[in-house]
XYZ file of C-alpha atoms in Angstrom:
337
model
C 21.912 -30.810 10.529
C 20.852 -29.032 7.359
C 19.599 -32.191 5.626
C 18.284 -35.182 7.569
C 18.000 -37.085 4.289
C 21.713 -36.606 3.587
C 22.495 -37.739 7.114
C 20.396 -40.885 6.700
C 22.048 -41.638 3.355
C 25.427 -41.660 5.080
C 24.256 -44.534 7.280
C 24.412 -47.994 5.739
C 22.387 -49.529 8.504
C 19.125 -48.139 9.937
C 19.774 -49.360 13.455
C 23.052 -47.443 13.559
C 21.219 -44.334 12.366
C 18.616 -44.884 15.070
C 21.272 -45.029 17.748
C 23.076 -41.951 16.425
C 19.880 -39.863 16.604
C 18.658 -41.255 19.966
C 15.415 -42.625 18.645
C 13.989 -46.006 17.787
C 12.732 -47.178 14.432
C 11.024 -50.380 13.722
C 9.897 -51.913 10.465
C 7.147 -54.433 10.710
C 4.290 -55.950 8.823
C 1.046 -54.138 9.580
C -2.091 -56.058 10.301
C -2.957 -55.890 6.622
C 0.483 -57.009 5.523
C 1.650 -53.550 4.403
C 5.074 -52.176 5.225
C 5.221 -49.517 7.895
C 7.979 -47.339 9.339
C 7.504 -45.744 12.741
C 9.846 -43.047 14.079
C 9.600 -42.370 17.787
C 11.362 -40.004 20.173
C 12.580 -37.395 17.675
C 10.461 -34.373 16.826
C 13.293 -33.234 14.541
C 13.000 -36.291 12.266
C 9.219 -36.102 12.329
C 9.331 -32.433 11.372
C 11.453 -33.289 8.306
C 9.020 -36.031 7.224
C 11.655 -38.780 7.464
C 9.066 -41.422 8.376
C 7.101 -40.823 5.161
C 10.281 -40.769 3.038
C 11.501 -44.105 4.387
C 8.058 -45.642 4.050
C 7.924 -44.591 0.405
C 11.364 -46.048 -0.362
C 10.544 -49.327 1.389
C 7.330 -49.681 -0.589
C 9.267 -49.104 -3.822
C 11.882 -51.671 -2.781
C 9.215 -54.233 -1.932
C 7.513 -53.688 -5.286
C 10.680 -53.678 -7.438
C 12.657 -56.312 -5.451
C 16.159 -54.982 -6.294
C 19.183 -57.296 -5.897
C 20.609 -55.048 -3.177
C 17.735 -53.370 -1.284
C 20.067 -51.351 0.948
C 21.854 -49.884 -2.063
C 18.455 -49.186 -3.653
C 17.372 -47.273 -0.545
C 20.695 -45.415 -0.357
C 20.388 -44.306 -3.988
C 16.785 -43.248 -3.367
C 17.888 -41.092 -0.428
C 20.636 -39.563 -2.582
C 18.110 -38.664 -5.283
C 15.715 -37.076 -2.784
C 18.588 -35.172 -1.186
C 19.611 -33.760 -4.581
C 16.037 -32.673 -5.286
C 15.862 -30.908 -1.927
C 19.145 -29.113 -2.630
C 17.864 -27.899 -6.013
C 14.766 -26.432 -4.323
C 16.918 -24.608 -1.783
C 19.159 -23.297 -4.574
C 16.115 -22.043 -6.497
C 14.891 -20.184 -3.402
C 18.342 -18.709 -2.904
C 18.351 -17.538 -6.537
C 15.067 -15.645 -6.146
C 14.929 -12.115 -7.589
C 16.752 -9.423 -5.660
C 14.232 -7.216 -3.875
C 16.804 -4.652 -2.751
C 14.588 -1.809 -4.015
C 11.799 -2.989 -1.728
C 14.217 -3.294 1.198
C 15.307 0.289 0.604
C 11.690 1.421 0.481
C 10.992 -0.379 3.748
C 14.017 1.260 5.331
C 12.848 4.683 4.147
C 9.379 4.121 5.577
C 10.821 2.867 8.862
C 12.835 6.075 9.138
C 9.737 8.178 8.429
C 7.734 6.219 11.001
C 10.426 6.884 13.588
C 10.455 10.576 12.700
C 6.669 10.705 13.012
C 6.851 9.070 16.438
C 9.092 11.928 17.569
C 6.163 14.298 17.061
C 5.088 16.947 14.591
C 7.590 19.583 13.522
C 6.714 23.175 14.394
C 5.564 25.263 11.444
C 5.738 28.901 10.489
C 1.998 29.148 11.098
C -0.929 27.041 12.329
C -4.292 26.205 10.796
C -7.160 25.757 13.267
C -8.894 22.386 12.830
C -11.803 20.354 14.153
C -11.621 19.195 17.741
C -9.680 22.280 18.905
C -6.607 20.964 17.096
C -3.994 22.725 14.984
C -2.173 21.777 11.806
C 1.251 23.446 11.533
C 2.343 24.562 8.054
C 5.559 25.939 6.575
C 6.585 27.184 3.170
C 9.513 24.764 3.192
C 7.507 21.549 3.628
C 3.786 22.066 2.937
C 1.917 21.558 -0.331
C -1.604 22.197 -1.545
C -2.858 19.110 -3.415
C -5.978 19.535 -5.569
C -7.675 16.336 -6.686
C -9.392 15.934 -10.070
C -10.843 19.413 -10.556
C -11.735 18.478 -14.145
C -14.624 19.399 -16.365
C -15.557 15.697 -16.529
C -16.588 15.896 -12.867
C -17.663 19.528 -12.626
C -19.957 19.962 -15.629
C -23.231 18.305 -16.615
C -21.687 17.270 -19.961
C -18.638 15.627 -18.351
C -17.968 11.910 -18.505
C -19.008 11.572 -14.876
C -21.434 14.472 -14.576
C -23.558 13.121 -17.443
C -24.616 10.193 -15.261
C -26.453 12.527 -12.876
C -29.645 13.793 -14.583
C -30.220 16.234 -11.718
C -26.681 17.587 -11.990
C -27.747 21.175 -11.359
C -29.042 20.080 -7.947
C -25.918 18.082 -7.045
C -23.448 19.622 -4.579
C -20.426 18.461 -6.602
C -19.446 22.014 -7.604
C -19.803 23.386 -4.075
C -16.074 23.132 -3.392
C -14.934 25.069 -6.468
C -14.983 28.503 -4.862
C -13.096 27.103 -1.871
C -10.452 25.586 -4.146
C -10.010 28.930 -5.893
C -9.515 30.664 -2.549
C -7.039 28.014 -1.386
C -5.065 28.266 -4.609
C -4.810 32.027 -4.187
C -3.755 31.816 -0.533
C -1.215 29.025 -1.037
C 0.297 30.569 -4.141
C 0.657 33.859 -2.322
C 2.322 32.103 0.622
C 4.757 30.308 -1.686
C 3.574 26.735 -1.076
C 4.183 23.863 -3.474
C 1.062 23.294 -5.609
C 0.096 19.912 -7.058
C -2.889 18.909 -9.226
C -4.148 15.472 -10.197
C -6.211 14.502 -13.223
C -8.059 11.201 -13.333
C -8.618 8.987 -16.363
C -10.321 6.388 -14.166
C -14.091 6.520 -14.621
C -15.591 3.856 -12.384
C -14.217 0.594 -13.781
C -13.144 2.214 -17.060
C -9.608 3.497 -17.648
C -9.184 6.037 -20.481
C -5.420 6.359 -20.819
C -5.979 7.564 -24.383
C -6.958 10.952 -22.909
C -3.573 11.594 -21.309
C -1.501 14.115 -23.231
C -4.417 15.346 -25.336
C -6.290 18.644 -25.264
C -9.572 16.932 -24.396
C -11.659 19.597 -22.671
C -13.473 17.162 -20.417
C -10.236 15.649 -19.137
C -8.512 18.990 -18.679
C -8.608 20.886 -15.391
C -11.504 23.321 -15.097
C -10.629 26.744 -16.610
C -10.978 28.384 -13.168
C -8.480 25.971 -11.620
C -5.799 25.424 -14.243
C -2.219 24.699 -13.215
C 0.411 27.357 -13.658
C 3.879 26.696 -15.098
C 6.079 25.000 -12.505
C 3.196 23.439 -10.598
C 3.009 19.645 -10.339
C 0.427 17.886 -12.523
C 0.000 14.099 -12.359
C -2.309 11.839 -14.356
C -3.748 8.904 -12.440
C -5.724 5.758 -13.157
C -6.249 4.831 -9.492
C -8.689 6.609 -7.200
C -5.870 7.761 -4.908
C -3.321 10.160 -6.393
C -0.247 8.364 -5.037
C -0.684 4.757 -6.169
C -0.337 5.240 -9.940
C 1.625 8.487 -10.291
C 5.018 10.005 -9.376
C 3.297 12.382 -6.936
C 5.244 11.080 -3.939
C 8.573 11.501 -5.714
C 7.658 15.000 -6.918
C 6.629 16.100 -3.421
C 9.670 14.539 -1.727
C 11.973 16.250 -4.221
C 10.551 19.577 -3.036
C 10.876 18.694 0.648
C 7.136 18.286 1.248
C 6.037 16.523 4.439
C 2.572 18.076 4.985
C -0.417 18.357 2.688
C -3.467 20.578 2.496
C -5.960 18.460 0.542
C -9.005 19.521 -1.491
C -10.970 18.674 -4.645
C -13.448 15.978 -5.728
C -14.893 13.495 -5.019
C -14.726 13.548 -1.228
C -15.976 9.978 -0.825
C -13.817 8.496 -3.579
C -10.565 10.077 -4.736
C -10.155 12.497 -1.822
C -10.624 9.717 0.716
C -8.299 7.364 -1.179
C -5.628 10.057 -1.542
C -5.752 10.904 2.175
C -5.310 7.223 3.046
C -2.428 6.784 0.614
C -0.756 9.964 1.862
C -0.718 8.917 5.514
C 0.469 5.434 4.484
C 3.537 7.309 3.222
C 3.742 9.440 6.394
C 2.656 12.691 4.807
C 0.605 14.616 7.373
C -2.790 15.563 5.956
C -5.229 18.394 6.572
C -8.438 18.101 4.550
C -10.167 21.398 3.782
C -13.789 20.307 3.917
C -15.522 23.232 2.198
C -13.069 22.966 -0.693
C -14.199 19.380 -1.317
C -17.455 18.003 -2.708
C -19.299 14.880 -3.818
C -22.385 14.177 -5.922
C -24.367 13.567 -2.734
C -24.041 15.627 0.434
C -24.456 12.538 2.593
C -21.509 10.872 0.845
C -19.405 13.964 1.423
C -20.341 14.194 5.095
C -19.712 10.498 5.658
C -16.245 10.693 4.106
C -15.345 13.713 6.226
C -16.415 11.818 9.344
C -14.355 8.756 8.384
C -11.280 10.912 7.855
C -11.820 13.165 10.874
C -13.283 11.108 13.680
C -10.526 8.501 14.090
C -8.043 11.379 14.247
C -9.746 13.166 17.136
C -10.865 10.147 19.188
C -9.082 9.471 22.452
C -6.333 6.923 21.937
C -5.755 7.874 18.298
C -5.263 11.606 18.630
C -1.605 11.771 19.578
C -0.410 12.286 16.020
C -1.316 15.287 13.909
C -2.715 14.493 10.468
C -1.780 10.822 10.281
C -5.053 9.009 11.103
C -6.399 9.927 8.610
C -6.295 13.698 8.574
C -7.112 16.900 10.365
C -10.133 18.760 8.998
C -10.293 22.537 8.561
C -12.282 25.143 6.651
C -11.053 27.475 3.917
C -11.316 30.489 6.193
C -9.128 28.764 8.804
C -6.457 28.193 6.168
C -6.627 31.773 4.927
C -6.267 33.130 8.458
C -3.401 30.761 9.231
C -1.512 31.606 6.048
C -2.011 35.356 6.253
C 1.338 35.973 8.022
C 3.157 34.018 5.294
C 2.127 36.197 2.340
C 5.062 37.071 0.140
């Protein structure tokens, strides 16, 4: 029965209803003189709170003393039944989440594809733990995170908060990023850059689309025409940008990841990438943080789960393989145009 209240309303006599549902009901005066309804032998009626509903209607009848108490109770059941129907109708009229269902279906298909194992590449990059990360011109991208003057210069919006900037290792990955850009461009890989207007808890969306020199990519690492550039306000590059759509449109399934800051936006981007079933290889000496310990800790958090026994069956999905710039250059050498 869809509605026990509607069923009870159809009965003009409670004893008949009790017999029809194979349970007993008794109405009696409690020790304190209060009305009480007890339903026994039916978990179904208890589950639908019938005992409380009848008790409430009997209390109302006793207080109001209608001429026909049975009719009063029947009308009360009808009213409650109508209210229940409205609630069900409202739930049924909830917004259509078909876009989310499609997204779930897409992710389920990618999860199944990932479970089938990594696709062979045109070349392999040697990684930590005697592992390899296969790459191919048709499905691999280099993604550079936030290589902006704001992070890489002492006058930048982030760099200015570090009085000992000249002693910070934050610029240590720049040369590695330059080498990766050269190697990946020469091999014909998709190239993507992110720029961040998230500074701690502050979001500066007024910088997007301007020629602000702090916000712009560092002169040594500027994007070329045709390369992807996304502007983000989240630490990860996928959550607040069309990066996923841009990469999918170009057939990308694997990512070589570099940039700053290793412990913040690099780590967040790696996590968001594998959530979307992009396979990730982090190039550690093309990444940097304001503190070497932060950098090393982030690399360990990305690398160690991936190479531990029990988690190491998948390449680049938990949370990424880790390689060095030289390993990438050697691996990509056969792919030069």
